[in-house]
Structures are given as C-alpha cells and as structure tokens.
Amino acid sequence: MAITAGAHFNHYEIIAPLGAGGMGEVYRARDMRLNREVAIKALPASFAQDADRLRRFEQEARATSALNHPNILTVYDIGDHEGAPYIVAELLEGEELSELIKQGAIAPRKAVGYARQIAEGLAAAHAKGVVHRDLKPENLFITNDGRVKILDFGLAKLRPQQFGGIDKDAPTQKRITDPGVIMGTVGYMSPEQVRGQETDHRSDIFAFGVILYEMLTGQRAFHGDSAIEVMNAILKEDPPDFGETKERISPQLEMIVRRCLEKQPERRFYSAHDLAFALDALSSGSFGSSSPRLQTTAVLPAVTGRMGAARWLGRERLIWLAATVLLALTTLVAAWAYFSRQQAERAALRFTIVPPERATNYGRAVISPDGRNLIFTASSEGKSQIWLRPLDGFTAHPLSGTEGSFNYFWSPDSRSIGFFAGGKLKKIDVAGGTPQTLCNIGSNVNTGGGSWGSDGVILYVAADLMYRVPATGGEPIPVIGGEPATAPGGYRQNSPMVRPYFLPDGRHFLHYAKASQEPGIYLASLDGKEERRLLTADSDGIYAASASGDASKGWLLFLREGALLAQPFDARRLTLTGDPFPVADQVEPWSFFVSDTGILIYQSRRIDEVTQLGWIDRAGKPLESIGASGPYQNHPRLAPDGKRVVVARMDARTRRQDLYVIDLTRGTESRLTFDPADDTLPIWSHDGNRIVWASNRTGTYQIYQKLASGVGQDELLLQSDVPLLPSSCSSDGKFLLYGRSDPKSGDDLWALPLEGDRKPFPFLQTPFWDTDAQFSPDGRWIAYRTNESGRSEVYVQTFPASGGRWQVSTNGGHHPQWRGDGKELFYCSTDGKLMAVDVKRGDAFEAGLPKTLFNLAEAKVYYADYAATADGRRFLFVRKLQEGSPSPFSVVVNWTAEAPH
C-alpha cells in the first residue's frame, strides 16, 4: 500500500511514516476532528480478503479499545481505507523494549520496574477477558518518561502460527549474544502454543517470563538454529541458570522468572495480578543477591500470593506480615491435615479465610462438593465477578466472563459453576473458557438461586417460581407454580421460594418457602407429586451427608433465630430422625454451604449499610437528607407536584420490601403497603392521586395500585402468567408503560390503556432486554435502555412506535429520567456517573452530546436509581451513611465431629 504525506484515512491526515513490518505500516497522522496527532497502523490488504480473519480482528480491536490502563496502548478507532483495515491509536514518543535489549542486559532495578508495569497492564487486560497471545519485546514500548506501553493486543489473531520455519512476519529477528541464534516470535510462545493446544492468560505469563529473562541477561531464554529447535527447547529445556550469566540476580527475582516459565500452565502464577504483586514487593527492597531486606520481603509472594499492592516498609507492617503468614500456614496445615485423611477420628478444626485485599463488596463463599475450591463474588477495578480460591492455596483469581454474576452454585463433579448474569442462566468450566448460556430468565426477574443435580438437571427459582432445565441448556420447564398444592401438609405452590437444594437421589429437593403462614423448609420432587413442609426455619436448608460413606444418612442444616442448626435426616426415607444440635451462632442467612467431604463454610452476620434518602445538586454536592435512615431504601419517585416522594424500604429483619410515602413539606412519613410479600418499583399516576407498584404476593410480580393517601385496599391492576413491572405513566393519564419479563423471550415493553377497553399492547418486542422505560413530559417519546449493542445503552423511541429511534448514551447507560420541560434527559453511565443530555424540542427528536454531572461513588450513592426535580437542579438518591462490614469466611473442617453421639 503506497501512502504518502497528505493522504486521508477518513478524517485522519497522514503526516509521515513511522515504521513498517510484516503486520503493516505505521504512520504519524492528525485527527482533523479533535486536532490531535495519532498513530495509524495500516494492515495488509490481504487481511480484508479473509472475512473470518477480519471479523475476529475487528472483534478483538473493539475489546482492546475498551481497555483503559496507563500501561496499554489506547486504541481510538478502527476503519477501512481502500479495502485495507487500519487501527488508530495514541502516538507514543520513545523506543521499543527490543532496542534497549540490543544494548545488553538491563539493570535489575530498572528491569523489574518495567516488568511490574507490563504485569499490571496484562492484569487489566486479562480482567476484561483480553489475552495478548503475541507478547514480545517489539510489542512493548518504553516512553520517554519511563512508562511501558503494551502494543498490538489482538493482532496475534491475524497472524497464523508458523511451525515450519522462522516467523517472517516478525520484524524483530536479532542476534543477541550467541552466534547463530536467530529466531522470531516463536521464541516467546508458551509450550501449549507450540503444541497447538487451547491457550489462556497463562500463555501471556510464560511470554512475560521469557521477556524478563531476556531483560536481565541480555540473552534469549530458548536457543536454536531454527524455529523447530527453538520450539523443542521451549517444550523440553529450561533457560540457562542466571549464575551462568555475567549479571548478579537475586534468588528471589530468579524464583519469579522460573515460576513464569513453568512448562505446565497451572504451575505458573495464577494471574498477572499475583505476578504484579510479587514484583511490587520485590521492588520495595534491594536487588543484589545478598540483600537481607530482600530475603524478608521478596520471598513472601511465593508463599502468600497477592495480598495487596502495599509496599512492606517498617516494623509494624513486618509484624502484620508475620501474622498473615502464620494465618496462611495455619490454613495450609488445616487443609493438609484434612486432605491427607491419615486419621480415622479427627476433631473439628476452625479457621477463617479473608478475601483478597484488592477485592471489595465480596459476596458469600460456596465450597465445591469435593472440598477443594471456594467461589465468591467480589469487585475489583470497578468490576464484580466470580473469584476462585483453592482451599489449599493462598491466592484467589477472578473468572473471566462472570461479570455481574450472582446466585452461583457448583456442578456435582466440582468442575463447573452455574450462575445468573445479564438476565440469563449460564455455566462456566472452572478450568477456563467462555460461559455458556443455558436459558433466558429476564433481566428484571428476581432469582432465588439454583442447584445442579446428579442426573444433569438444574433447578432454579425465577420470579418466585421453580423451573428445571437440562445442564446442557434448553427450554425451562416449570416444576412448582400456579395452583395450590392438594397433598396433605402441602402449601400454596405460588408462595415465594428461594434456593433449591438437590438431595442425593437427584429427584427430590429442598427449598425455602416464604409463605405468609408457615415459612420454612419444604421437600418437593421433580415430578411435582410430593410437596410437604419439613420444619420451621428462618432461611433455606441444605443436606450434608455423614462421614460414614452412606450418602442417605446425613444432616439437614438450617437457620433458626440466627443459629445454624443440624438435624439428622434420612435421605432415603426423606424424614428427620433426631433432634437438632447447634453448629454456629449469629450466621448470615443464605451464607452456609458444606462439601461432600465434611467441610463447612459460612459467614457471621454482617452489619448492614445504613442508608437514607438525600438530595444532590448538579455538581455532586450532597444537600439535605429526608426521611428515616435504615438499610436498603430503593426506587425513590417524586410526585408530579414535587411535594411527595414514594420509596421502597427493606425491613432489616425480614428482608421484605414495603412502600413509604414521605411528605417533603411537612416532613412526615406514612407506610403504604403491609403485605408480607415484596412491594417495590413504585410510580405515581399522572395526577399524583394513586401509586402503582409491583408485588409478588401471588407468586410472581404483578401490578397493583392504591390511593396515595393510603385509604382503601390494594387493587390488582394487571396480572399475567409472567412478571410485570410498572415503568411510567403518561402525563395525560391515558397509558401505563410496563415491562413484561418472559423467560422465553426476555424483557419487552408493553402499554396498558387506562381508558376504553384497557387491552394491553406491545410497545417494543425485540430479542433483547428493553427496560427502564420513561414517558417524556409531552408523551411523544419514550426513553429506555436496551442491550442490543452488547451492553446497556439508553435510546429514545417515538410513542406509539413508528420507526423513529435514536441512541442517546455513548458509553453505556441506564435509568433514564426526563427534566420536567423535556429539554434535558438524564441517565447513569455504566462507569458510575450521572450524565445529562440536552434535547431540542420540535417535530423531530434531536439530542446533544452527553456531559458528566458528577461521580456517583464520590457522592456516596448507594443505588443507581433516582428522581430528578422538574427543573433538573437536584436529584434524589439513596445515599450511604454507614458502610456495611461483611465478615470473613469461616471454615470448619470435619464439622460433624462436634455432633452429639
């Protein structure tokens, strides 16, 4: 491709060439729209001839453009010029790492500094599921101010691996120190890449080790006169010892390099996060081989894994470290003692596990049936996902592809995890890979957990009804729901249910029913022929087999008044056979699990976050608070006159939601609903006389209404066999907009006429999840969110739907709200900001560019739902007054040893 200065790639003007190689030519260019200089890599036109290759490149380029990290090259844009694709990225000033290595070994302190930045960049990419696959010195750039930038994420997918000779695509074949050692990118392949096996993020860690070795020694890690010989060396040989080089490298640094270069992926660092921590701890000390300080600090990562990004300085932190190591060693000894099974009789052994320091907002831990691994949810770098922690290890790592997951559970063979995310039931192999969708459940559907049976059936609760679906995926089939039970001792099947738990036969299961008269643990069967109440409890129950080896003899564990109790249970006869005994006190509901090998894990009761409604101005400044403080207040909505607000508040004891109306003028508060079921998602009628909301009091969420004064009875406004969730009333009082969550088709938007025949009709029916719909003040437009682009975005559609539709958000959005005059539209971005968009009034809808008002986290917003005043100057959010404090995970090995005999 002949490209000269002055040529234009769309709105980019070429200034001068910067370099060329097998993967294309790089140019300095100017972005004419934003008036900034950028770098453009023009890829060979032959790539455009392979549609699949180009599609994979574009997919990876889009994923890479989402990576926002100081150690990763920022990708601005992708495009096509005369049939050839190109990438637009930030313009860097400096040199490639390969140029530095050509000058000889890099000083250890500087090399570790570069390595730590590379590891942190890899960690950020891996956390988003992006793997480089072609890490090498030519893809690492050192800027003039000493920052490392990782280049060319995803381009490895474009280049076929060449095993018959040297990779001619790489412009980097250089002689380093040894005569005759010539090789290309094959020298940085992991053993699994050489074998053509499936690879994951650990291949990048191997390549990282090769690069670090090369930086420290000035020599290639694997030698050979041909690509075949180099590949054989990667598979069978270890790099020369550091002692054979002229550089003095500390044993701790050599240990880190060796661990990266393990032939088996599972023996390398679990993640780039752990690797970055090891290097960070090492960089806190000296780099000579005889440094006593280094002996103290740098050896810790190999023992404890990543425990935080702190630098270990001072006597107090060393004492803390010693205590942490002691706790870790105690945990390891406990696990070893259990797994070795050398004693027939063992006493119960108790210890606690603290989640990773870099993780926050962690959820309950679930132990695998074989007792070897824990999974829990936690947030890191603003993203919540499932983390995996081996019980006999010290580090946990997140599972890519599980973002936004909840209510997770293990397969019977401990190899897979089922979980809910994005309105779907999914599963993922813990060894790696991408999640598989099993069925749709709807994005606004309340889920109560799942259980994976021994016969390949998964039970799950959605909208308080029980469904079954094959573990391979398929159409969900209702198991319990609808008609009242007729069996003796039965209960209303439409009573709200939570967390099923399979018994060993794979046909019967336990679940908790929150029926208003007799809440407790019930026994049911897949064929629906047996349903009966077993006992009164305050949470769900799980079955634990005894240590005798007979799976039918065991215990039923449940909570009663905060105490975790275990009662003998015959799983063959399906009957309780003795009295309960206490196992632990002050246990958090739904937090206890047990393995088939006799390990119990639970969490003590946590301190709830204290929240309160409060005003925030457009600059993010907190103003006055309103109403009573307490845990879990959600979905505030202002009356049309702006003088009252309705909000859902959760009772700290029962965990059930009711509606409260607050008079903002008088400062008084009155309770609107009293039913023991959940009442939530309130909205006002157009005139402010009535309140409409959703309640699951009949088993699944339906739409109710009541006078805002509280006078009179709750009235069922609209019902269906699937969940219905109200969204907005038109200002003329003629229509109610609501969501219809069908497990088969997802979330659709419907309209209910409030006059005439009152026959509902669909407003939007798509294969995607369309929610959060809001009428504009004049009733002509509807703002809503949809995931049709692959992530949540805010759109505006004409009402009635006539084809006119516009995307408003540009980088993810949800919970749109209109200003009172319709001249502005607000929404929350997916990165936690309140955004505002100017709207031009007229015959056609026209929106401006979104602008940030304030950061939700900095304003201590608890829940990203809100109400805006008519003038758009203030916003009513639920704000955090006091942070909650989740407890560490308590582990009891051989918990039945304390049972009465």
Short mmCIF file of C-alpha atoms in Angstrom, two decimals, residues 78 96 132 169 320 334 622 628:
data_model
loop_
_atom_site.label_atom_id
_atom_site.label_comp_id
_atom_site.label_asym_id
_atom_site.label_seq_id
_atom_site.Cartn_x
_atom_site.Cartn_y
_atom_site.Cartn_z
CA ILE A 78 -10.68 1.24 13.53
CA GLU A 96 10.73 -0.34 21.71
CA HIS A 132 -2.38 -10.78 24.03
CA ASP A 169 6.02 -11.73 9.89
CA TRP A 320 1.45 -7.71 60.32
CA ALA A 334 -5.54 -27.48 58.31
CA PRO A 622 -24.78 16.45 48.96
CA ALA A 628 -35.71 7.96 58.30
#
